[in-house]
Short mmCIF file of C-alpha atoms and ligand atoms in Angstrom, two decimals:
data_model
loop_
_atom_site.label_atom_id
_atom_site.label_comp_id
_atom_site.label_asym_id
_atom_site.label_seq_id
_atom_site.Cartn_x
_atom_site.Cartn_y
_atom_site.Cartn_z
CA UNK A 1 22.40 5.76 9.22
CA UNK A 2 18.62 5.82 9.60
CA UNK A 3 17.56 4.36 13.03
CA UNK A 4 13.91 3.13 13.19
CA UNK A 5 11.52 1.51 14.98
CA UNK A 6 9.14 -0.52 13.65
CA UNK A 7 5.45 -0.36 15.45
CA UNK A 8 2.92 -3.26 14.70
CA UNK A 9 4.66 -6.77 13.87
CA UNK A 10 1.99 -8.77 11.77
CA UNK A 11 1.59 -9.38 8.33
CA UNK A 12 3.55 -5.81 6.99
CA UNK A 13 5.36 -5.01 10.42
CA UNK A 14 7.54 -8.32 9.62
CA UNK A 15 7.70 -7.45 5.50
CA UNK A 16 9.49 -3.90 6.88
CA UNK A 17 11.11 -5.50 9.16
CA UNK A 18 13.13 -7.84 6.53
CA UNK A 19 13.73 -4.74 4.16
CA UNK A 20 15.26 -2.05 6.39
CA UNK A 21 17.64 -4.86 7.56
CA UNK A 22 18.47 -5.80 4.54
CA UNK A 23 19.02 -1.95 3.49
CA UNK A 24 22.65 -0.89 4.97
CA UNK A 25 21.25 2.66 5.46
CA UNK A 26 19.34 1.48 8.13
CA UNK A 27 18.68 0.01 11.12
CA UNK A 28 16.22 -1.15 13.26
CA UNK A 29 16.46 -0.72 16.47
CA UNK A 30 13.26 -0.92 18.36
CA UNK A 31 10.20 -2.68 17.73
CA UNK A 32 6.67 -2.45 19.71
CA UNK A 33 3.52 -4.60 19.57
CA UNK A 34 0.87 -5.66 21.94
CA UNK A 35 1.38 -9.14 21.32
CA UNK A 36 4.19 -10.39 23.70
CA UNK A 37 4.63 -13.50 21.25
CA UNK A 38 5.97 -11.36 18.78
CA UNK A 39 8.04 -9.44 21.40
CA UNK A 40 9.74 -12.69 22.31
CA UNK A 41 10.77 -13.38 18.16
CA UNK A 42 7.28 -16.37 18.00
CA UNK A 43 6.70 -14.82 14.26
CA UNK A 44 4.35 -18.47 13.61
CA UNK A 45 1.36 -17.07 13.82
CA UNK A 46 1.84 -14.20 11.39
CA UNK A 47 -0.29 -14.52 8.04
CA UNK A 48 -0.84 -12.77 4.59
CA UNK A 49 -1.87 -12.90 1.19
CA UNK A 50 1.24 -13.30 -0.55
CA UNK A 51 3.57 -16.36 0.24
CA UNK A 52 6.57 -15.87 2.52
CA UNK A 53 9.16 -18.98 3.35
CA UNK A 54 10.93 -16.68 6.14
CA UNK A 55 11.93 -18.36 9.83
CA UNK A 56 8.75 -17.98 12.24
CA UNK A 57 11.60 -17.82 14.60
CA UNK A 58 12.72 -14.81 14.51
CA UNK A 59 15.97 -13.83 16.71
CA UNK A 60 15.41 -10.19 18.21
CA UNK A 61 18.43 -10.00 20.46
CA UNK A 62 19.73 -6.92 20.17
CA UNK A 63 17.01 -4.75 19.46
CA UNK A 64 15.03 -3.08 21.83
CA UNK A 65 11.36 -4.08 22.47
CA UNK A 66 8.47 -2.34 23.76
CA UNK A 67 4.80 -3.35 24.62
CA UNK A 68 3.43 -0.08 24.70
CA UNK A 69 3.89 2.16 21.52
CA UNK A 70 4.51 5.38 24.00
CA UNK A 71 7.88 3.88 25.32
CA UNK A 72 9.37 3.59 21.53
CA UNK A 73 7.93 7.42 21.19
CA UNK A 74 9.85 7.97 23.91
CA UNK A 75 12.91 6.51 22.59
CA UNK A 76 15.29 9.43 22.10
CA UNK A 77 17.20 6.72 19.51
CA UNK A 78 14.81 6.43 17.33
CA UNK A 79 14.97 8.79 14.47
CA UNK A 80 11.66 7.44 12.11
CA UNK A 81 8.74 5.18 13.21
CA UNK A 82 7.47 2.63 10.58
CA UNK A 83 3.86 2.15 11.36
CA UNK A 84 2.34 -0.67 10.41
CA UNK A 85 -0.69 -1.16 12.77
CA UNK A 86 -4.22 -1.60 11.49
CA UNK A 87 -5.49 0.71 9.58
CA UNK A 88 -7.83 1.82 12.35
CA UNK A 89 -5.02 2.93 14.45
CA UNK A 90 -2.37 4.59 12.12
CA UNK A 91 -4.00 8.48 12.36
CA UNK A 92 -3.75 7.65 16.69
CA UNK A 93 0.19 6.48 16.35
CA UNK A 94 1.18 8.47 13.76
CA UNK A 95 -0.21 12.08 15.26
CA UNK A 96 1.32 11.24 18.44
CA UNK A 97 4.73 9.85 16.95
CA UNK A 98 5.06 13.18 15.07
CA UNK A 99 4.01 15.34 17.95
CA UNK A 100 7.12 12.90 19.55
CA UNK A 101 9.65 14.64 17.31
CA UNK A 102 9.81 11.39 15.02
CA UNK A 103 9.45 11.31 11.39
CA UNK A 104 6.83 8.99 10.20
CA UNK A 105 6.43 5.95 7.81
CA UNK A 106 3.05 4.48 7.69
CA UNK A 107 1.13 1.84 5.58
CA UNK A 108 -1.81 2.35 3.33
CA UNK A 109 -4.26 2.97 3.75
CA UNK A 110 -3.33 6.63 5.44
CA UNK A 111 -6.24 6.49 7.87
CA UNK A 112 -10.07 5.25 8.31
CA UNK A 113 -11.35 8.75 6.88
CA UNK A 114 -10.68 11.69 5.38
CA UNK A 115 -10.47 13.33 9.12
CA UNK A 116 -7.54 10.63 9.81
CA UNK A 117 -5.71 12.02 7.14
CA UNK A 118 -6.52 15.65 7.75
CA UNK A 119 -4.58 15.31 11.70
CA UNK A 120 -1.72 13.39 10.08
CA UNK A 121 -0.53 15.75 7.57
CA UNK A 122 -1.85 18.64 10.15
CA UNK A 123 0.64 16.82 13.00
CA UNK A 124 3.09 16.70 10.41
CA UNK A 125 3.18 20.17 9.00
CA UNK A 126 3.02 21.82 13.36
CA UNK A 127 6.00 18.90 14.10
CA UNK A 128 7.82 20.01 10.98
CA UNK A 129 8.60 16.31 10.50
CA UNK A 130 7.91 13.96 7.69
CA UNK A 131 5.35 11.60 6.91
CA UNK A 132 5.67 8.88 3.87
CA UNK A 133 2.47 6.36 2.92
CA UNK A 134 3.40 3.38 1.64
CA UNK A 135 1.17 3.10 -1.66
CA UNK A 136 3.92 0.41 -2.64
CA UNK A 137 2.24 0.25 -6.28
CA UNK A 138 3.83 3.41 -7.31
CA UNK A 139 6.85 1.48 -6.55
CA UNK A 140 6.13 -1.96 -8.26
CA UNK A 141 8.24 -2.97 -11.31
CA UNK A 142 5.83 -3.96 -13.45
CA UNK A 143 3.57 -0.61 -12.50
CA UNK A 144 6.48 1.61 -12.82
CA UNK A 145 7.15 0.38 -16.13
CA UNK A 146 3.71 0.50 -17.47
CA UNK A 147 3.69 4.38 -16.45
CA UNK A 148 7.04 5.12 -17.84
CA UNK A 149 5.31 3.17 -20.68
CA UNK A 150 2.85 5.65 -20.89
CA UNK A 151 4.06 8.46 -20.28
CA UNK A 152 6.64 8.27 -23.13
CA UNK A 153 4.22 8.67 -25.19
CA UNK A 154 5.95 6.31 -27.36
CA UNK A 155 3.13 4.11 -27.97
CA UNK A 156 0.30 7.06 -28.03
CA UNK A 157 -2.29 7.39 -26.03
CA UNK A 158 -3.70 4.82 -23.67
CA UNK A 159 -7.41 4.06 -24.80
CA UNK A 160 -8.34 2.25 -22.00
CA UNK A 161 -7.23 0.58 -19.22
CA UNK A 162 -8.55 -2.22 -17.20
CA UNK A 163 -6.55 -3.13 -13.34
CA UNK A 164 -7.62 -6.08 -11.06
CA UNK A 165 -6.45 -7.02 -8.22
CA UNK A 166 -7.99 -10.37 -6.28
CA UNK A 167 -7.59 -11.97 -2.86
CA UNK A 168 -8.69 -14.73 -0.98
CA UNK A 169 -10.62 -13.85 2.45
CA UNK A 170 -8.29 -12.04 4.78
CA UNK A 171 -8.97 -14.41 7.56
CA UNK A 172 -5.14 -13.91 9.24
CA UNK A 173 -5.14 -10.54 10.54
CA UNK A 174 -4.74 -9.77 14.51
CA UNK A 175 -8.11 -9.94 16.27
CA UNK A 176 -9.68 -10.36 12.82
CA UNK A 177 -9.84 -6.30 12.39
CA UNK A 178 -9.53 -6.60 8.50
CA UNK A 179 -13.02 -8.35 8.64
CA UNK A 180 -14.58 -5.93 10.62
CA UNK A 181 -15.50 -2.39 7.74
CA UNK A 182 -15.36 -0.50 10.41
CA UNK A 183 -11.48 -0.75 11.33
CA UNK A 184 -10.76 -1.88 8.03
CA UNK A 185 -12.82 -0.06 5.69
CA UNK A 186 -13.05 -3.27 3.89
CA UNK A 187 -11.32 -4.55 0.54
CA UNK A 188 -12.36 -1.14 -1.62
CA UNK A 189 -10.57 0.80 1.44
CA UNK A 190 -7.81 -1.84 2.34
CA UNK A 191 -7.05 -3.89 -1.13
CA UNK A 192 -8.62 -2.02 -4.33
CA UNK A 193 -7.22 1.28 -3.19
CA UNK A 194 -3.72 -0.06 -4.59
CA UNK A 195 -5.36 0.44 -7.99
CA UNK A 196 -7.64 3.41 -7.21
CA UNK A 197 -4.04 5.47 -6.10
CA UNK A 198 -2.68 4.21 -9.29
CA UNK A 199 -5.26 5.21 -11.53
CA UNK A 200 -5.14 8.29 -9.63
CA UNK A 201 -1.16 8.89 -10.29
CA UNK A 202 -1.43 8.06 -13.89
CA UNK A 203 -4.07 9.66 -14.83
CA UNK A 204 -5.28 12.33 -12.53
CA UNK A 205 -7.84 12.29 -10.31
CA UNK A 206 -11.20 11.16 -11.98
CA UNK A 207 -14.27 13.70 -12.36
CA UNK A 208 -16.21 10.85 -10.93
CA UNK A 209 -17.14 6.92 -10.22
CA UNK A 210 -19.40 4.66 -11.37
CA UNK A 211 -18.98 1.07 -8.80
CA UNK A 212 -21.37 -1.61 -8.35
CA UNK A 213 -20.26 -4.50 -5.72
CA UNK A 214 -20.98 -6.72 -3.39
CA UNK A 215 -21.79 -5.78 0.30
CA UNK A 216 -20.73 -8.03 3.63
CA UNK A 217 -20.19 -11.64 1.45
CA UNK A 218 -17.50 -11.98 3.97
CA UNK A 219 -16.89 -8.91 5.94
CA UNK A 220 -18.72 -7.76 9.27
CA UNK A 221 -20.84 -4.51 6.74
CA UNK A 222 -18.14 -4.01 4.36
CA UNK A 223 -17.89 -3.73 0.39
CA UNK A 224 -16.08 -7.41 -0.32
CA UNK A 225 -16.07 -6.53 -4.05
CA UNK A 226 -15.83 -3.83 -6.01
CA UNK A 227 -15.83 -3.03 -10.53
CA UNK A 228 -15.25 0.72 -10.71
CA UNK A 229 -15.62 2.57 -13.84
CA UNK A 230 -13.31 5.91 -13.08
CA UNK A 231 -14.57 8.85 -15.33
CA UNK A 232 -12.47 10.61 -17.07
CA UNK A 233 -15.11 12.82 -19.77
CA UNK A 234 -11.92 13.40 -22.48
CA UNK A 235 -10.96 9.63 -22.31
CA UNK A 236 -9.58 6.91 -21.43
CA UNK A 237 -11.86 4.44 -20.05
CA UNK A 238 -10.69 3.80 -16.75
CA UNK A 239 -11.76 0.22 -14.97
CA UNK A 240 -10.40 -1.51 -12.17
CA UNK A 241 -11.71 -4.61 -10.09
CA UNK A 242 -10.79 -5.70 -6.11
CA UNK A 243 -12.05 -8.35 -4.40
CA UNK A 244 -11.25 -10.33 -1.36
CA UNK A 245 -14.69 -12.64 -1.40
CA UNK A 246 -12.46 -15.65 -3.17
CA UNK A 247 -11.86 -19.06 -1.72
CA UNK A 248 -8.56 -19.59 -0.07
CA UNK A 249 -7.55 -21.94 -2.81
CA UNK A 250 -7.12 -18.95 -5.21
CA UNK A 251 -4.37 -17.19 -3.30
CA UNK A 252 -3.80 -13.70 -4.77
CA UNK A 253 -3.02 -12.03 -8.44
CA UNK A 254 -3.00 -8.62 -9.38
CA UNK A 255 -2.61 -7.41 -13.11
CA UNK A 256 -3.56 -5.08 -15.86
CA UNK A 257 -4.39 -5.21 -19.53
CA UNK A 258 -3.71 -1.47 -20.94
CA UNK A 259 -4.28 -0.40 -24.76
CA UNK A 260 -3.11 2.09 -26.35
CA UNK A 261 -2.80 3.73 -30.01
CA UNK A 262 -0.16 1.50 -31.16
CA UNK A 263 0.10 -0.95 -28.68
CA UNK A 264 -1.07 -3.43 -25.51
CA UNK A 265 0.54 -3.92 -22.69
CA UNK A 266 -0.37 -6.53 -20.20
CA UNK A 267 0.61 -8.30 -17.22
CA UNK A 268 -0.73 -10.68 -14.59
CA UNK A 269 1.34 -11.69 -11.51
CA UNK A 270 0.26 -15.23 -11.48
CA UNK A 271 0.83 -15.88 -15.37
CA UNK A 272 4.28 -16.47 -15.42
CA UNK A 273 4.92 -14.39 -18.09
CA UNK A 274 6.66 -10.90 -17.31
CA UNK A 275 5.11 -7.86 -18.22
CA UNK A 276 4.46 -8.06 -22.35
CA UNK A 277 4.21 -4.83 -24.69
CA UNK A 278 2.42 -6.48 -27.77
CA UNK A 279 2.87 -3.96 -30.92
CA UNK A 280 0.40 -3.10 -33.58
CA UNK A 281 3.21 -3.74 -36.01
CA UNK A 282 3.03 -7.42 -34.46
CA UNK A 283 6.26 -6.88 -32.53
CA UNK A 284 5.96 -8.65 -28.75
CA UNK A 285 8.35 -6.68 -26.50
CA UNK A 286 8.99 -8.01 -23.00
CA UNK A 287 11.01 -4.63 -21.30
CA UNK A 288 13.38 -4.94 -18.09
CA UNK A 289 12.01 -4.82 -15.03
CA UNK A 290 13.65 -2.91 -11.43
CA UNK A 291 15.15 -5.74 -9.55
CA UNK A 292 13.92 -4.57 -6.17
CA UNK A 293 9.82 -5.03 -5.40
CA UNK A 294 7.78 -2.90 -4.15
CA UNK A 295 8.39 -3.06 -0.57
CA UNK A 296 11.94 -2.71 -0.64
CA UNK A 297 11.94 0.19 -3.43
CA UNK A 298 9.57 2.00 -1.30
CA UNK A 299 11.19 1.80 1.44
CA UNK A 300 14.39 2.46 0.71
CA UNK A 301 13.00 5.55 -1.10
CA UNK A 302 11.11 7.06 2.08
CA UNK A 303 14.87 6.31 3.75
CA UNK A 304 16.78 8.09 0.88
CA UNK A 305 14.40 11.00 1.23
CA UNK A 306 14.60 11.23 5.18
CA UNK A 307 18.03 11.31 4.90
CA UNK A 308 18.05 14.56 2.39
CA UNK A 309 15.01 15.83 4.97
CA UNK A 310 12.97 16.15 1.78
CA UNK A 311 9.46 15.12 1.01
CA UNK A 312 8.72 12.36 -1.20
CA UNK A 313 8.52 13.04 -4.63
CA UNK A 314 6.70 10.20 -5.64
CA UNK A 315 3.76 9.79 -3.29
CA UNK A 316 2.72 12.38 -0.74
CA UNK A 317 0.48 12.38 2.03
CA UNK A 318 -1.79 14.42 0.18
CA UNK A 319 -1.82 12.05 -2.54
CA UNK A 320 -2.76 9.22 0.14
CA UNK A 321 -5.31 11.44 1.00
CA UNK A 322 -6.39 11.46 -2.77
CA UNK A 323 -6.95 7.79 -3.01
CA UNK A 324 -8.97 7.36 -0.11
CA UNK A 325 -11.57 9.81 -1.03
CA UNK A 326 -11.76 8.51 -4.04
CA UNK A 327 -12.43 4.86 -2.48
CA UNK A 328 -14.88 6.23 0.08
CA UNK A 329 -16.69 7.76 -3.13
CA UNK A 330 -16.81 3.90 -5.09
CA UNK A 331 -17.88 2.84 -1.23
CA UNK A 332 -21.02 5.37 -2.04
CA UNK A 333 -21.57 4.36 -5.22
CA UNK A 334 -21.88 1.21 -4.28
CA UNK A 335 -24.06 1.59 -1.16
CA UNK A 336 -26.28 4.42 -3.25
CA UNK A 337 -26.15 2.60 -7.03
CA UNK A 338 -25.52 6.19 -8.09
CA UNK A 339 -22.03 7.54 -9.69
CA UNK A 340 -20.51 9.57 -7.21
CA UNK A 341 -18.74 12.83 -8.42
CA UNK A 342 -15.54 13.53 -6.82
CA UNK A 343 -12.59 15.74 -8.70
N1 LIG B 401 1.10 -2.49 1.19
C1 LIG B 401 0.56 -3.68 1.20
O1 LIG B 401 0.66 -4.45 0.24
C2 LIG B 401 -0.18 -4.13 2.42
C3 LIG B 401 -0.49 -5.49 2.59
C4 LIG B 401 -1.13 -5.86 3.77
C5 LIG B 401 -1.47 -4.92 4.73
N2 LIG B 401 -1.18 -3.60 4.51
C6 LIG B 401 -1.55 -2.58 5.51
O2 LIG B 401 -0.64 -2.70 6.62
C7 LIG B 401 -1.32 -2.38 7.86
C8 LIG B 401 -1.16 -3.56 8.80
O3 LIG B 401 -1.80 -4.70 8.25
P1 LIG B 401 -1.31 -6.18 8.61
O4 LIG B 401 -1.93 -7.07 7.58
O5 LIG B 401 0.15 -6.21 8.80
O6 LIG B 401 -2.05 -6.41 10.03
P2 LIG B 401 -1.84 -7.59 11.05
O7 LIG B 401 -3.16 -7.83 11.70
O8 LIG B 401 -1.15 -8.75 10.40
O9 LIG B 401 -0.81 -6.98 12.13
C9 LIG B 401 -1.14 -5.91 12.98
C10 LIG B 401 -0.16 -5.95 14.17
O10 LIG B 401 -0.40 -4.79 14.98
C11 LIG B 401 -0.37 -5.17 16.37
N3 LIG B 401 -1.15 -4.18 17.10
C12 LIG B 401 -2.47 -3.91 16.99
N4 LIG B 401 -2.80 -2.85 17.75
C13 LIG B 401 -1.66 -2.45 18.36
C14 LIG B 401 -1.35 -1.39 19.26
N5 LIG B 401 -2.28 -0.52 19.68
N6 LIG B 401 -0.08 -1.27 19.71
C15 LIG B 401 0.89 -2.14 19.30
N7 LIG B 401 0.65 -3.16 18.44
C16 LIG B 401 -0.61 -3.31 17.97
C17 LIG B 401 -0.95 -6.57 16.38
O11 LIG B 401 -0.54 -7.29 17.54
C18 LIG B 401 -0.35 -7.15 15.08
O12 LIG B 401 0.91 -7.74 15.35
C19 LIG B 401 -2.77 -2.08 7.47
O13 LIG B 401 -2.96 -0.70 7.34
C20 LIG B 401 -2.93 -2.76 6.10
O14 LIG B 401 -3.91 -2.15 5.28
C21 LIG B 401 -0.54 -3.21 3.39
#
């Protein structure tokens, strides 16, 4: 039994939350946030970008609560902290969780820079304890499919391949940090690098970026929207589009549209449709999908892997590190209207 606690209860701290418990490998037993709302199981206030019907009453007895994230540190119970804290905070939390003795879950993005992530994995590697981002995309059933997809080689080669992913304005987040580029890094750093680690994890990191966007639409100096082309000089072409800019009337969709030699494969989470292979014999192929999302797969992988005390062998923290550089390159490209080289 894996015995965490869970530090930062907003908009991911409560999707955690309702995935350990519902893993029997786990359990939570501590939780820690500022807010002494939360603390006290008031959950109404907690917002998001993808719908969730779950009680805003939320009945904590039982676990052990803590204002200040030191005293769950201190914990001597608590085997792994989940951090799920603004982005702005996780290098902060997570160095001095690991320096605690505690092995270390932590949300995407890894850190604010490249320096963030450069004291996490170096806390990590001197605590000889493990640390897990949560680049949930890797874990998605429609996005694992499509790379099994590819990489079978079944199908050929993919030609090109074209990723979106589309939000309404974060306006929900505590003290409105997600708005603000500098705790954030905005929706290229917080929302488009979904896509940017994926294109990275299928295929490789690119030589370089070409992005053109849109700069503080809605954001306090941040890139609201990005189109990257990723570079890759042997092929395919590589293009992927975030954007948080859209009226809240839109909600969210993410999706893809990949071709390759002998087929297309598409999905769109909005649609309705599942995730379609369409042959070039004319065949339309719609394959089965992991039962478990993201979050949960993720999560119970990260558990699954702290309980072998191994390393993941799906994402790393080096591969987190991976994905931001290459987002804080399309941030330059977009600022400088110049493609930015960066494998
Ligand atoms: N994987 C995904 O799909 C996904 C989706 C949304 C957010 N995220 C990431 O999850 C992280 C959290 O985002 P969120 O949307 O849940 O944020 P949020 O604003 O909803 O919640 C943050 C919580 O942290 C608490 N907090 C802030 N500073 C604290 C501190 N010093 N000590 C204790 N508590 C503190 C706040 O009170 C709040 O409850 C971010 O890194 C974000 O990029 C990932």
């Amino acid at each position: 039994m894996v015995r965490i606690g869970v530090l930062g209860v907003g908009f991911m701290g409560k999707m955690h939350f309702n995935c350990h418990r519902a893993n029997p490998r786990v359990k939570v037993i501590a939780l820690s946030d500022l807010d002494p709302k939360k603390l006290a199981g008031d959950w109404s206030m907690i917002g998001g970008n993808i719908a969730d019907k779950r009680a805003a009453q939320v009945d904590l007895s039982g676990l052990r609560l803590y204002a200040p994230p030191s005293e769950l540190f201190a914990d001597p119970d608590v085997d792994v902290v989940d951090i799920t804290l603004p982005t702005f905070s996780h290098a902060e939390y997570a160095v001095a969780a690991l320096e605690a003795g505690k092995h270390v879950i932590c949300e995407k993005p890894m850190g604010i820079s490249l320096a963030d992530c450069d004291r996490m994995i170096a806390a990590a590697k001197a605590a000889r304890r493990l640390l897990f981002i949560a680049h949930c995309i890797r874990f998605w059933p429609d996005y694992k499919v499509l790379r099994q997809i590819i990489a079978s080689g079944k199908y050929g080669k993919v030609v090109s391949a074209t990723f979106w992913r589309k939000s309404l304005t974060p306006t929900w987040s505590w003290d409105n940090w997600l708005l603000d580029a500098k705790r954030s890094g905005s929706a290229i750093v917080d929302l488009h690098i979904h896509d940017t680690d994926y294109v990275n994890y299928v295929f490789g990191v690119p030589a370089a970026v070409c992005s053109s966007g849109v700069v503080g639409a809605v954001s306090k100096g941040g890139v609201d929207a990005v189109v990257t082309h990723y570079i890759y000089p042997r092929g395919p072409h590589v293009v992927a589009e975030g954007t948080w800019a859209l009226a809240p009337g839109f909600g969210f969709t993410h999706g893809f549209c990949v071709v390759l030699e002998k087929a297309t494969v598409e999905m769109d989470c909005r649609s309705g449709k599942p995730l379609t292979v369409h042959t070039l014999k004319g065949k339309t192929l719609t394959p089965r999908l992991p039962k478990d999302d993201g979050y949960v797969a993720e999560l119970k992988h990260f558990v699954d892997c702290i309980g072998k005390g191994k390393g993941s062998d799906i994402v790393t923290a080096e591969d987190a590190r991976k994905a931001l550089a290459v987002c804080l390159a399309e941030e330059e490209a977009v600022k400088t209207g110049q493609a930015v080289t960066v494998g």
